[in-house]
Amino acid sequence: MNNRQAVPVHGESRRKSNRAFWRLLPGFAVFGLLFGVWQVLLTDLSRELDLSPGPLGLAISAGFVASFPLMIVAGAVADRWGQRRVAAGSAALLGSVFAGFAFVPSYLILIVLLVAFFGASGVFDVVINAAAMTLEQRSAHGVLPLFHAGFSGGAAAGALGAGGLLAVGVEFRLIYLGVGALVWIVGASLWFDPFLGAQAVARSGGRRSGLELFRMRALMVVALITGMAFLLEGIMETWSVVYLRASLEMTAIVGALGGAIFHLAMMAGRLGTAALVVRWGRIDSLRIAGSVAAIGMLCALATVREPLILTGFLIVGLALSAVAPIAFSLAGDLAPGRTGEASAVLTTIGYSGFLIGPALLGGLAEVAGLRAALLMAAVAGVSIALLARSLQISGVPIPRR
């Protein structure tokens, strides 16, 4: 494979890159915090509106589906008009909608808010990943795993913080309002970020459609890898605790440990992803990650002993943590100068996997049982490894970095 001839980053350039990193990192951390809080408060919101899981799931699915076209458009808009405007604008809408959950009067209004919520979050997801991809290319350092670790850490902190506030009697509406205000503050800081302000892309040769990237074979393989990773992550987040508590009839503490261990492993693994890439390169790292995730899941399903199952979940989290940041890094190299559109392609297909995976597994569980259906997670891990192998033999130059 060809190695990128990176331009050394010294002096003022290094200082600018460092400042850009620390300005962008809170965006990832607060974005993760928002979703950690969202998962905890969803129960309170559904109780307030007296919703059963069926109508609530339908409303959430509608929001997810509505976000797809917005994510595709967001990448092209960010590349053309600058990431600062799109990041700040989507953060302002996201914070406003999240605060709006404190005052939902009806199911119909909830659906409207969920469409706006997932639309704004999808756009924000696209643009901050595009900014991180651009920074990585300019600084010649693997910063994407650190940004994604910030998201995972923020999600863990948000879930624990929201749970703690509810435990001491804080009204759930106040938590929605507080987090919404925090997202507004992050959006304002991104508006004044000079690095983001310089990201508008001047196109030559006329305007090109972002849809053409969906015809780029190597990029689509990377997007499918992202989709498999998100599918596996969605399965773990949705079904791992259900498997422990309902199928194996373990205690609530063990169930909670299963979810917590997975998320903490994702955060810790992303902090170590850079070292993995330095040692093995990005393609081999993806092959290793997919294979090890599959092995971890098979180990967890091969036993009913609590410590071994939790160890299996830990292995899955550590392995899976590397996939998304490496995939976004590869996409930035495959579509140079179009990081917004490349990020949109990966995020759109990734969200599809996140949406489809848990629902599909639920259907399989009705037929074959949850334990057998969870083998789908191991299949996703193997698919990541095989797709990475196809990239390796495709002949497309992939910098090792």
mmCIF file of C-alpha atoms in Angstrom:
data_model
loop_
_atom_site.group_PDB
_atom_site.id
_atom_site.type_symbol
_atom_site.label_atom_id
_atom_site.label_comp_id
_atom_site.label_asym_id
_atom_site.label_seq_id
_atom_site.Cartn_x
_atom_site.Cartn_y
_atom_site.Cartn_z
ATOM 1 C CA MET A 1 0.000 0.000 0.000
ATOM 2 C CA ASN A 2 1.091 3.540 -0.632
ATOM 3 C CA ASN A 3 2.040 5.680 2.306
ATOM 4 C CA ARG A 4 0.923 9.276 2.408
ATOM 5 C CA GLN A 5 3.775 11.755 2.201
ATOM 6 C CA ALA A 6 2.571 13.898 5.050
ATOM 7 C CA VAL A 7 3.768 17.448 5.271
ATOM 8 C CA PRO A 8 5.444 18.014 8.638
ATOM 9 C CA VAL A 9 3.428 20.187 10.959
ATOM 10 C CA HIS A 10 5.598 22.566 12.968
ATOM 11 C CA GLY A 11 5.467 25.846 14.809
ATOM 12 C CA GLU A 12 2.441 28.000 14.126
ATOM 13 C CA SER A 13 0.711 25.333 12.028
ATOM 14 C CA ARG A 14 0.916 22.845 14.897
ATOM 15 C CA ARG A 15 -0.417 25.423 17.339
ATOM 16 C CA LYS A 16 -3.349 26.186 15.012
ATOM 17 C CA SER A 17 -4.124 22.483 14.708
ATOM 18 C CA ASN A 18 -4.021 22.055 18.478
ATOM 19 C CA ARG A 19 -6.361 25.015 18.997
ATOM 20 C CA ALA A 20 -8.747 23.636 16.366
ATOM 21 C CA PHE A 21 -8.696 20.235 18.100
ATOM 22 C CA TRP A 22 -9.604 21.649 21.512
ATOM 23 C CA ARG A 23 -12.336 23.846 20.037
ATOM 24 C CA LEU A 24 -13.933 20.936 18.192
ATOM 25 C CA LEU A 25 -13.620 18.302 20.936
ATOM 26 C CA PRO A 26 -16.399 19.832 23.131
ATOM 27 C CA GLY A 27 -18.747 19.530 20.145
ATOM 28 C CA PHE A 28 -18.256 15.741 20.109
ATOM 29 C CA ALA A 29 -18.388 15.447 23.902
ATOM 30 C CA VAL A 30 -21.587 17.469 24.279
ATOM 31 C CA PHE A 31 -23.167 15.643 21.338
ATOM 32 C CA GLY A 32 -22.480 12.368 23.137
ATOM 33 C CA LEU A 33 -23.728 13.812 26.424
ATOM 34 C CA LEU A 34 -26.974 14.832 24.732
ATOM 35 C CA PHE A 35 -27.650 11.290 23.549
ATOM 36 C CA GLY A 36 -26.683 9.805 26.911
ATOM 37 C CA VAL A 37 -29.249 12.059 28.570
ATOM 38 C CA TRP A 38 -31.779 11.354 25.803
ATOM 39 C CA GLN A 39 -31.673 7.596 26.439
ATOM 40 C CA VAL A 40 -32.247 8.025 30.170
ATOM 41 C CA LEU A 41 -35.035 10.617 29.943
ATOM 42 C CA LEU A 42 -36.944 8.793 27.212
ATOM 43 C CA THR A 43 -38.695 6.714 29.873
ATOM 44 C CA ASP A 44 -39.855 9.845 31.710
ATOM 45 C CA LEU A 45 -41.043 11.435 28.482
ATOM 46 C CA SER A 46 -43.024 8.355 27.454
ATOM 47 C CA ARG A 47 -44.623 8.133 30.910
ATOM 48 C CA GLU A 48 -45.599 11.788 30.770
ATOM 49 C CA LEU A 49 -47.425 11.187 27.471
ATOM 50 C CA ASP A 50 -48.663 7.720 28.544
ATOM 51 C CA LEU A 51 -47.052 6.045 25.529
ATOM 52 C CA SER A 52 -46.496 2.322 25.127
ATOM 53 C CA PRO A 53 -43.333 1.053 23.372
ATOM 54 C CA GLY A 54 -45.166 0.607 20.042
ATOM 55 C CA PRO A 55 -46.215 4.234 19.380
ATOM 56 C CA LEU A 56 -42.963 5.533 20.856
ATOM 57 C CA GLY A 57 -40.891 3.299 18.593
ATOM 58 C CA LEU A 58 -42.928 4.382 15.574
ATOM 59 C CA ALA A 59 -42.342 8.055 16.359
ATOM 60 C CA ILE A 60 -38.591 7.507 16.796
ATOM 61 C CA SER A 61 -38.392 5.557 13.524
ATOM 62 C CA ALA A 62 -40.168 8.397 11.717
ATOM 63 C CA GLY A 63 -37.574 10.813 13.054
ATOM 64 C CA PHE A 64 -34.694 8.587 11.929
ATOM 65 C CA VAL A 65 -36.082 8.159 8.423
ATOM 66 C CA ALA A 66 -36.681 11.900 8.043
ATOM 67 C CA SER A 67 -33.039 12.600 8.888
ATOM 68 C CA PHE A 68 -31.591 10.669 5.908
ATOM 69 C CA PRO A 69 -32.167 13.209 3.091
ATOM 70 C CA LEU A 70 -31.080 16.040 5.383
ATOM 71 C CA MET A 71 -27.755 14.321 6.080
ATOM 72 C CA ILE A 72 -27.056 13.873 2.367
ATOM 73 C CA VAL A 73 -27.780 17.552 1.665
ATOM 74 C CA ALA A 74 -25.843 18.718 4.731
ATOM 75 C CA GLY A 75 -22.514 17.440 3.433
ATOM 76 C CA ALA A 76 -22.761 19.327 0.156
ATOM 77 C CA VAL A 77 -23.986 22.503 1.888
ATOM 78 C CA ALA A 78 -21.132 22.370 4.407
ATOM 79 C CA ASP A 79 -18.546 21.896 1.662
ATOM 80 C CA ARG A 80 -19.992 24.726 -0.412
ATOM 81 C CA TRP A 81 -20.897 27.323 2.224
ATOM 82 C CA GLY A 82 -18.583 26.433 5.113
ATOM 83 C CA GLN A 83 -18.806 24.066 8.036
ATOM 84 C CA ARG A 84 -19.132 26.884 10.587
ATOM 85 C CA ARG A 85 -22.587 27.985 9.405
ATOM 86 C CA VAL A 86 -23.977 24.464 9.221
ATOM 87 C CA ALA A 87 -22.469 23.404 12.568
ATOM 88 C CA ALA A 88 -23.700 26.458 14.448
ATOM 89 C CA GLY A 89 -27.129 26.433 12.802
ATOM 90 C CA SER A 90 -27.774 22.731 13.398
ATOM 91 C CA ALA A 91 -26.542 23.066 17.004
ATOM 92 C CA ALA A 92 -28.951 25.963 17.604
ATOM 93 C CA LEU A 93 -31.867 23.920 16.238
ATOM 94 C CA LEU A 94 -30.772 20.809 18.124
ATOM 95 C CA GLY A 95 -30.539 22.662 21.432
ATOM 96 C CA SER A 96 -33.917 24.322 20.903
ATOM 97 C CA VAL A 97 -35.671 21.067 20.039
ATOM 98 C CA PHE A 98 -34.086 19.222 22.949
ATOM 99 C CA ALA A 99 -35.270 21.915 25.328
ATOM 100 C CA GLY A 100 -38.683 21.647 23.653
ATOM 101 C CA PHE A 101 -39.053 18.073 24.882
ATOM 102 C CA ALA A 102 -39.692 19.589 28.310
ATOM 103 C CA PHE A 103 -43.027 20.975 27.092
ATOM 104 C CA VAL A 104 -44.453 18.332 24.724
ATOM 105 C CA PRO A 105 -48.276 18.514 25.028
ATOM 106 C CA SER A 106 -49.268 15.646 22.714
ATOM 107 C CA TYR A 107 -48.141 12.679 20.656
ATOM 108 C CA LEU A 108 -48.490 14.615 17.396
ATOM 109 C CA ILE A 109 -46.192 17.388 18.643
ATOM 110 C CA LEU A 110 -43.751 14.718 19.834
ATOM 111 C CA ILE A 111 -43.521 13.310 16.295
ATOM 112 C CA VAL A 112 -42.848 16.796 14.912
ATOM 113 C CA LEU A 113 -40.124 17.386 17.506
ATOM 114 C CA LEU A 114 -38.541 13.979 16.866
ATOM 115 C CA VAL A 115 -38.335 14.682 13.138
ATOM 116 C CA ALA A 116 -36.620 18.003 13.900
ATOM 117 C CA PHE A 117 -34.428 16.392 16.581
ATOM 118 C CA PHE A 118 -33.070 13.567 14.434
ATOM 119 C CA GLY A 119 -32.784 15.857 11.424
ATOM 120 C CA ALA A 120 -30.721 18.417 13.347
ATOM 121 C CA SER A 121 -28.635 15.741 15.080
ATOM 122 C CA GLY A 122 -27.939 14.013 11.763
ATOM 123 C CA VAL A 123 -26.776 17.273 10.174
ATOM 124 C CA PHE A 124 -24.630 18.116 13.203
ATOM 125 C CA ASP A 125 -23.151 14.608 13.142
ATOM 126 C CA VAL A 126 -22.205 15.015 9.477
ATOM 127 C CA VAL A 127 -20.571 18.411 9.844
ATOM 128 C CA ILE A 128 -18.515 17.778 12.991
ATOM 129 C CA ASN A 129 -17.172 14.557 11.497
ATOM 130 C CA ALA A 130 -16.382 16.442 8.280
ATOM 131 C CA ALA A 131 -14.508 19.064 10.303
ATOM 132 C CA ALA A 132 -12.594 16.342 12.128
ATOM 133 C CA MET A 133 -11.713 14.664 8.814
ATOM 134 C CA THR A 134 -10.425 17.971 7.449
ATOM 135 C CA LEU A 135 -8.367 18.604 10.588
ATOM 136 C CA GLU A 136 -6.856 15.127 10.401
ATOM 137 C CA GLN A 137 -5.821 15.688 6.791
ATOM 138 C CA ARG A 138 -4.266 19.073 7.563
ATOM 139 C CA SER A 139 -2.474 18.040 10.734
ATOM 140 C CA ALA A 140 -1.230 14.621 9.472
ATOM 141 C CA HIS A 141 -2.237 13.110 12.841
ATOM 142 C CA GLY A 142 -4.917 10.506 13.584
ATOM 143 C CA VAL A 143 -7.295 12.673 15.613
ATOM 144 C CA LEU A 144 -10.612 11.043 14.658
ATOM 145 C CA PRO A 145 -10.369 8.274 17.295
ATOM 146 C CA LEU A 146 -9.863 10.923 19.984
ATOM 147 C CA PHE A 147 -12.939 12.847 18.845
ATOM 148 C CA HIS A 148 -15.019 9.663 18.844
ATOM 149 C CA ALA A 149 -13.673 8.799 22.297
ATOM 150 C CA GLY A 150 -14.926 12.217 23.402
ATOM 151 C CA PHE A 151 -18.386 11.309 22.092
ATOM 152 C CA SER A 152 -18.380 7.981 23.963
ATOM 153 C CA GLY A 153 -17.161 9.625 27.153
ATOM 154 C CA GLY A 154 -19.810 12.315 26.844
ATOM 155 C CA ALA A 155 -22.522 9.667 26.354
ATOM 156 C CA ALA A 156 -21.441 7.800 29.473
ATOM 157 C CA ALA A 157 -21.295 11.029 31.486
ATOM 158 C CA GLY A 158 -24.696 12.126 30.197
ATOM 159 C CA ALA A 159 -26.379 8.855 31.118
ATOM 160 C CA LEU A 160 -24.801 8.731 34.575
ATOM 161 C CA GLY A 161 -25.446 12.438 35.186
ATOM 162 C CA ALA A 162 -29.096 12.278 34.155
ATOM 163 C CA GLY A 163 -29.640 9.181 36.267
ATOM 164 C CA GLY A 164 -28.023 10.853 39.261
ATOM 165 C CA LEU A 165 -30.081 14.031 38.901
ATOM 166 C CA LEU A 166 -33.311 12.044 38.647
ATOM 167 C CA ALA A 167 -32.308 10.002 41.703
ATOM 168 C CA VAL A 168 -32.007 13.139 43.840
ATOM 169 C CA GLY A 169 -35.384 14.439 42.679
ATOM 170 C CA VAL A 170 -34.520 16.868 39.880
ATOM 171 C CA GLU A 171 -37.482 17.328 37.506
ATOM 172 C CA PHE A 172 -36.738 15.720 34.148
ATOM 173 C CA ARG A 173 -37.950 18.845 32.322
ATOM 174 C CA LEU A 174 -35.158 20.883 33.925
ATOM 175 C CA ILE A 175 -32.581 18.423 32.590
ATOM 176 C CA TYR A 176 -33.925 18.830 29.055
ATOM 177 C CA LEU A 177 -33.689 22.612 29.404
ATOM 178 C CA GLY A 178 -30.173 22.548 30.864
ATOM 179 C CA VAL A 179 -28.751 20.270 28.185
ATOM 180 C CA GLY A 180 -30.475 22.298 25.453
ATOM 181 C CA ALA A 181 -28.775 25.435 26.763
ATOM 182 C CA LEU A 182 -25.414 23.639 26.812
ATOM 183 C CA VAL A 183 -25.816 22.662 23.148
ATOM 184 C CA TRP A 184 -26.565 26.317 22.341
ATOM 185 C CA ILE A 185 -23.302 27.345 24.017
ATOM 186 C CA VAL A 186 -21.369 24.786 21.972
ATOM 187 C CA GLY A 187 -23.036 26.041 18.797
ATOM 188 C CA ALA A 188 -22.004 29.601 19.608
ATOM 189 C CA SER A 189 -18.406 28.514 20.187
ATOM 190 C CA LEU A 190 -18.370 26.740 16.811
ATOM 191 C CA TRP A 191 -19.680 29.892 15.106
ATOM 192 C CA PHE A 192 -16.603 31.786 16.305
ATOM 193 C CA ASP A 193 -14.170 28.967 15.434
ATOM 194 C CA PRO A 194 -11.794 30.349 12.754
ATOM 195 C CA PHE A 195 -10.840 26.823 11.612
ATOM 196 C CA LEU A 196 -14.447 25.991 10.739
ATOM 197 C CA GLY A 197 -14.898 29.410 9.221
ATOM 198 C CA ALA A 198 -12.262 28.628 6.608
ATOM 199 C CA GLN A 199 -13.764 25.396 5.346
ATOM 200 C CA ALA A 200 -15.933 26.504 2.421
ATOM 201 C CA VAL A 201 -14.759 24.681 -0.686
ATOM 202 C CA ALA A 202 -14.349 26.481 -3.979
ATOM 203 C CA ARG A 203 -15.357 24.070 -6.727
ATOM 204 C CA SER A 204 -13.888 24.111 -10.176
ATOM 205 C CA GLY A 205 -15.443 22.634 -13.288
ATOM 206 C CA GLY A 206 -19.001 23.403 -12.290
ATOM 207 C CA ARG A 207 -21.188 22.172 -9.486
ATOM 208 C CA ARG A 208 -21.059 18.449 -8.795
ATOM 209 C CA SER A 209 -23.760 16.439 -7.098
ATOM 210 C CA GLY A 210 -22.913 14.817 -3.789
ATOM 211 C CA LEU A 211 -24.843 11.774 -5.030
ATOM 212 C CA GLU A 212 -21.918 10.923 -7.330
ATOM 213 C CA LEU A 213 -19.966 9.790 -4.263
ATOM 214 C CA PHE A 214 -22.486 6.968 -3.896
ATOM 215 C CA ARG A 215 -21.066 5.626 -7.151
ATOM 216 C CA MET A 216 -17.480 5.588 -5.868
ATOM 217 C CA ARG A 217 -16.867 1.891 -5.162
ATOM 218 C CA ALA A 218 -14.122 2.229 -2.547
ATOM 219 C CA LEU A 219 -16.070 4.875 -0.627
ATOM 220 C CA MET A 220 -19.190 2.703 -0.684
ATOM 221 C CA VAL A 221 -17.218 -0.231 0.744
ATOM 222 C CA VAL A 222 -16.048 2.039 3.566
ATOM 223 C CA ALA A 223 -19.655 3.197 4.048
ATOM 224 C CA LEU A 224 -20.845 -0.418 4.263
ATOM 225 C CA ILE A 225 -18.170 -1.069 6.888
ATOM 226 C CA THR A 226 -19.587 1.879 8.824
ATOM 227 C CA GLY A 227 -23.107 0.507 8.394
ATOM 228 C CA MET A 228 -22.049 -2.894 9.775
ATOM 229 C CA ALA A 229 -20.351 -1.181 12.728
ATOM 230 C CA PHE A 230 -23.432 0.905 13.514
ATOM 231 C CA LEU A 231 -25.643 -2.163 13.108
ATOM 232 C CA LEU A 232 -23.519 -4.072 15.634
ATOM 233 C CA GLU A 233 -23.453 -1.093 17.996
ATOM 234 C CA GLY A 234 -27.239 -0.709 17.766
ATOM 235 C CA ILE A 235 -27.704 -4.405 18.551
ATOM 236 C CA MET A 236 -25.454 -4.160 21.599
ATOM 237 C CA GLU A 237 -27.111 -1.017 22.917
ATOM 238 C CA THR A 238 -30.645 -2.307 22.394
ATOM 239 C CA TRP A 239 -30.466 -6.034 23.082
ATOM 240 C CA SER A 240 -27.464 -6.861 25.277
ATOM 241 C CA VAL A 241 -29.179 -5.836 28.511
ATOM 242 C CA VAL A 242 -32.451 -7.490 27.431
ATOM 243 C CA TYR A 243 -30.509 -10.693 26.759
ATOM 244 C CA LEU A 244 -28.951 -10.665 30.224
ATOM 245 C CA ARG A 245 -32.079 -9.760 32.170
ATOM 246 C CA ALA A 246 -34.903 -11.375 30.196
ATOM 247 C CA SER A 247 -33.392 -14.348 28.376
ATOM 248 C CA LEU A 248 -30.861 -15.382 31.041
ATOM 249 C CA GLU A 249 -32.881 -13.990 33.986
ATOM 250 C CA MET A 250 -29.899 -12.272 35.563
ATOM 251 C CA THR A 251 -30.189 -9.433 38.058
ATOM 252 C CA ALA A 252 -30.703 -5.789 37.156
ATOM 253 C CA ILE A 253 -27.190 -5.022 38.379
ATOM 254 C CA VAL A 254 -25.652 -7.533 35.981
ATOM 255 C CA GLY A 255 -27.794 -6.156 33.148
ATOM 256 C CA ALA A 256 -26.655 -2.614 33.886
ATOM 257 C CA LEU A 257 -23.039 -3.780 34.042
ATOM 258 C CA GLY A 258 -23.382 -5.313 30.582
ATOM 259 C CA GLY A 259 -24.421 -1.997 29.033
ATOM 260 C CA ALA A 260 -21.932 0.073 31.040
ATOM 261 C CA ILE A 261 -18.999 -2.207 30.248
ATOM 262 C CA PHE A 262 -19.737 -2.016 26.528
ATOM 263 C CA HIS A 263 -19.848 1.812 26.480
ATOM 264 C CA LEU A 264 -16.743 2.225 28.639
ATOM 265 C CA ALA A 265 -14.895 -0.265 26.444
ATOM 266 C CA MET A 266 -15.868 1.805 23.384
ATOM 267 C CA MET A 267 -14.399 4.929 24.987
ATOM 268 C CA ALA A 268 -11.189 3.222 26.155
ATOM 269 C CA GLY A 269 -10.713 1.471 22.830
ATOM 270 C CA ARG A 270 -10.980 4.701 20.872
ATOM 271 C CA LEU A 271 -8.228 6.225 22.979
ATOM 272 C CA GLY A 272 -5.991 3.355 21.869
ATOM 273 C CA THR A 273 -7.056 3.229 18.216
ATOM 274 C CA ALA A 274 -4.266 5.562 17.076
ATOM 275 C CA ALA A 275 -1.646 3.139 18.413
ATOM 276 C CA LEU A 276 -3.367 0.248 16.632
ATOM 277 C CA VAL A 277 -3.288 2.139 13.325
ATOM 278 C CA VAL A 278 0.387 3.052 13.744
ATOM 279 C CA ARG A 279 1.218 -0.618 14.294
ATOM 280 C CA TRP A 280 -0.983 -2.264 11.665
ATOM 281 C CA GLY A 281 -2.269 0.432 9.314
ATOM 282 C CA ARG A 282 -5.921 1.290 8.793
ATOM 283 C CA ILE A 283 -7.047 -1.610 6.585
ATOM 284 C CA ASP A 284 -5.456 -4.332 8.715
ATOM 285 C CA SER A 285 -6.790 -2.597 11.825
ATOM 286 C CA LEU A 286 -10.322 -2.875 10.415
ATOM 287 C CA ARG A 287 -9.793 -6.575 9.658
ATOM 288 C CA ILE A 288 -8.532 -7.167 13.190
ATOM 289 C CA ALA A 289 -11.369 -5.147 14.743
ATOM 290 C CA GLY A 290 -14.106 -6.988 12.849
ATOM 291 C CA SER A 291 -12.635 -10.403 13.560
ATOM 292 C CA VAL A 292 -12.097 -9.736 17.258
ATOM 293 C CA ALA A 293 -15.604 -8.281 17.652
ATOM 294 C CA ALA A 294 -17.056 -11.474 16.161
ATOM 295 C CA ILE A 295 -14.920 -13.632 18.463
ATOM 296 C CA GLY A 296 -15.984 -11.594 21.505
ATOM 297 C CA MET A 297 -19.663 -11.978 20.637
ATOM 298 C CA LEU A 298 -19.310 -15.730 20.095
ATOM 299 C CA CYS A 299 -17.583 -16.041 23.469
ATOM 300 C CA ALA A 300 -20.421 -14.156 25.164
ATOM 301 C CA LEU A 301 -23.064 -16.370 23.551
ATOM 302 C CA ALA A 302 -21.232 -19.642 24.193
ATOM 303 C CA THR A 303 -21.750 -19.506 27.959
ATOM 304 C CA VAL A 304 -24.253 -18.596 30.666
ATOM 305 C CA ARG A 305 -21.600 -17.637 33.209
ATOM 306 C CA GLU A 306 -21.845 -13.948 34.061
ATOM 307 C CA PRO A 307 -18.105 -13.061 34.142
ATOM 308 C CA LEU A 308 -17.502 -14.705 30.752
ATOM 309 C CA ILE A 309 -20.484 -12.998 29.129
ATOM 310 C CA LEU A 310 -19.395 -9.592 30.435
ATOM 311 C CA THR A 311 -15.846 -10.281 29.247
ATOM 312 C CA GLY A 312 -17.233 -11.060 25.802
ATOM 313 C CA PHE A 313 -19.138 -7.743 25.764
ATOM 314 C CA LEU A 314 -15.939 -5.979 26.822
ATOM 315 C CA ILE A 315 -14.048 -7.523 23.896
ATOM 316 C CA VAL A 316 -16.810 -6.504 21.460
ATOM 317 C CA GLY A 317 -16.721 -2.906 22.705
ATOM 318 C CA LEU A 318 -12.937 -2.634 22.541
ATOM 319 C CA ALA A 319 -12.821 -4.054 19.009
ATOM 320 C CA LEU A 320 -15.814 -2.165 17.627
ATOM 321 C CA SER A 321 -14.530 1.154 18.960
ATOM 322 C CA ALA A 322 -11.876 1.366 16.246
ATOM 323 C CA VAL A 323 -14.129 0.893 13.221
ATOM 324 C CA ALA A 324 -16.039 4.181 12.863
ATOM 325 C CA PRO A 325 -13.083 6.576 13.367
ATOM 326 C CA ILE A 326 -10.915 4.588 10.934
ATOM 327 C CA ALA A 327 -13.751 4.511 8.388
ATOM 328 C CA PHE A 328 -14.260 8.286 8.541
ATOM 329 C CA SER A 329 -10.505 8.770 8.227
ATOM 330 C CA LEU A 330 -10.433 6.605 5.090
ATOM 331 C CA ALA A 331 -13.414 8.456 3.616
ATOM 332 C CA GLY A 332 -11.603 11.768 4.000
ATOM 333 C CA ASP A 333 -8.677 10.417 1.963
ATOM 334 C CA LEU A 334 -10.890 8.880 -0.702
ATOM 335 C CA ALA A 335 -12.778 12.140 -1.298
ATOM 336 C CA PRO A 336 -10.236 14.923 -0.655
ATOM 337 C CA GLY A 337 -11.751 18.395 -0.590
ATOM 338 C CA ARG A 338 -15.239 16.925 -0.174
ATOM 339 C CA THR A 339 -15.144 15.834 3.446
ATOM 340 C CA GLY A 340 -18.666 17.100 4.114
ATOM 341 C CA GLU A 341 -20.178 14.971 1.363
ATOM 342 C CA ALA A 342 -18.033 11.952 2.274
ATOM 343 C CA SER A 343 -19.110 12.293 5.909
ATOM 344 C CA ALA A 344 -22.737 12.473 4.750
ATOM 345 C CA VAL A 345 -22.394 9.220 2.790
ATOM 346 C CA LEU A 346 -20.948 7.353 5.784
ATOM 347 C CA THR A 347 -23.368 8.852 8.302
ATOM 348 C CA THR A 348 -26.430 8.126 6.162
ATOM 349 C CA ILE A 349 -25.542 4.472 5.602
ATOM 350 C CA GLY A 350 -24.325 4.152 9.186
ATOM 351 C CA TYR A 351 -27.636 5.442 10.558
ATOM 352 C CA SER A 352 -29.421 2.950 8.292
ATOM 353 C CA GLY A 353 -27.549 0.108 9.982
ATOM 354 C CA PHE A 354 -28.260 1.562 13.408
ATOM 355 C CA LEU A 355 -31.978 1.735 12.592
ATOM 356 C CA ILE A 356 -32.375 -1.587 10.794
ATOM 357 C CA GLY A 357 -30.180 -3.789 13.001
ATOM 358 C CA PRO A 358 -32.122 -3.811 16.288
ATOM 359 C CA ALA A 359 -35.484 -4.172 14.514
ATOM 360 C CA LEU A 360 -34.250 -7.016 12.314
ATOM 361 C CA LEU A 361 -32.754 -8.827 15.279
ATOM 362 C CA GLY A 362 -36.032 -8.463 17.162
ATOM 363 C CA GLY A 363 -37.839 -10.206 14.317
ATOM 364 C CA LEU A 364 -35.276 -13.015 14.233
ATOM 365 C CA ALA A 365 -35.595 -13.399 18.005
ATOM 366 C CA GLU A 366 -39.338 -14.016 17.631
ATOM 367 C CA VAL A 367 -38.536 -16.989 15.365
ATOM 368 C CA ALA A 368 -35.285 -18.435 16.750
ATOM 369 C CA GLY A 369 -34.887 -16.936 20.212
ATOM 370 C CA LEU A 370 -32.763 -13.996 21.308
ATOM 371 C CA ARG A 371 -29.595 -15.976 21.916
ATOM 372 C CA ALA A 372 -29.553 -17.363 18.387
ATOM 373 C CA ALA A 373 -30.569 -14.016 16.897
ATOM 374 C CA LEU A 374 -27.599 -12.316 18.569
ATOM 375 C CA LEU A 375 -25.356 -14.346 16.264
ATOM 376 C CA MET A 376 -26.249 -11.576 13.800
ATOM 377 C CA ALA A 377 -23.803 -9.366 15.724
ATOM 378 C CA ALA A 378 -20.995 -11.861 15.099
ATOM 379 C CA VAL A 379 -21.942 -11.946 11.398
ATOM 380 C CA ALA A 380 -21.647 -8.136 11.318
ATOM 381 C CA GLY A 381 -18.130 -8.391 12.762
ATOM 382 C CA VAL A 382 -17.093 -10.937 10.135
ATOM 383 C CA SER A 383 -18.615 -8.701 7.435
ATOM 384 C CA ILE A 384 -16.438 -5.787 8.576
ATOM 385 C CA ALA A 385 -13.322 -7.939 8.245
ATOM 386 C CA LEU A 386 -14.315 -9.230 4.796
ATOM 387 C CA LEU A 387 -15.212 -5.770 3.489
ATOM 388 C CA ALA A 388 -11.874 -4.435 4.715
ATOM 389 C CA ARG A 389 -10.152 -7.306 2.906
ATOM 390 C CA SER A 390 -11.991 -6.380 -0.308
ATOM 391 C CA LEU A 391 -10.615 -2.848 0.009
ATOM 392 C CA GLN A 392 -7.125 -4.252 0.409
ATOM 393 C CA ILE A 393 -7.274 -6.279 -2.803
ATOM 394 C CA SER A 394 -9.244 -3.736 -4.850
ATOM 395 C CA GLY A 395 -6.137 -1.988 -6.123
ATOM 396 C CA VAL A 396 -7.335 1.419 -4.864
ATOM 397 C CA PRO A 397 -4.379 3.278 -3.280
ATOM 398 C CA ILE A 398 -5.091 3.476 0.466
ATOM 399 C CA PRO A 399 -2.544 5.419 2.542
ATOM 400 C CA ARG A 400 -1.478 3.351 5.545
ATOM 401 C CA ARG A 401 -1.272 6.299 7.968
#
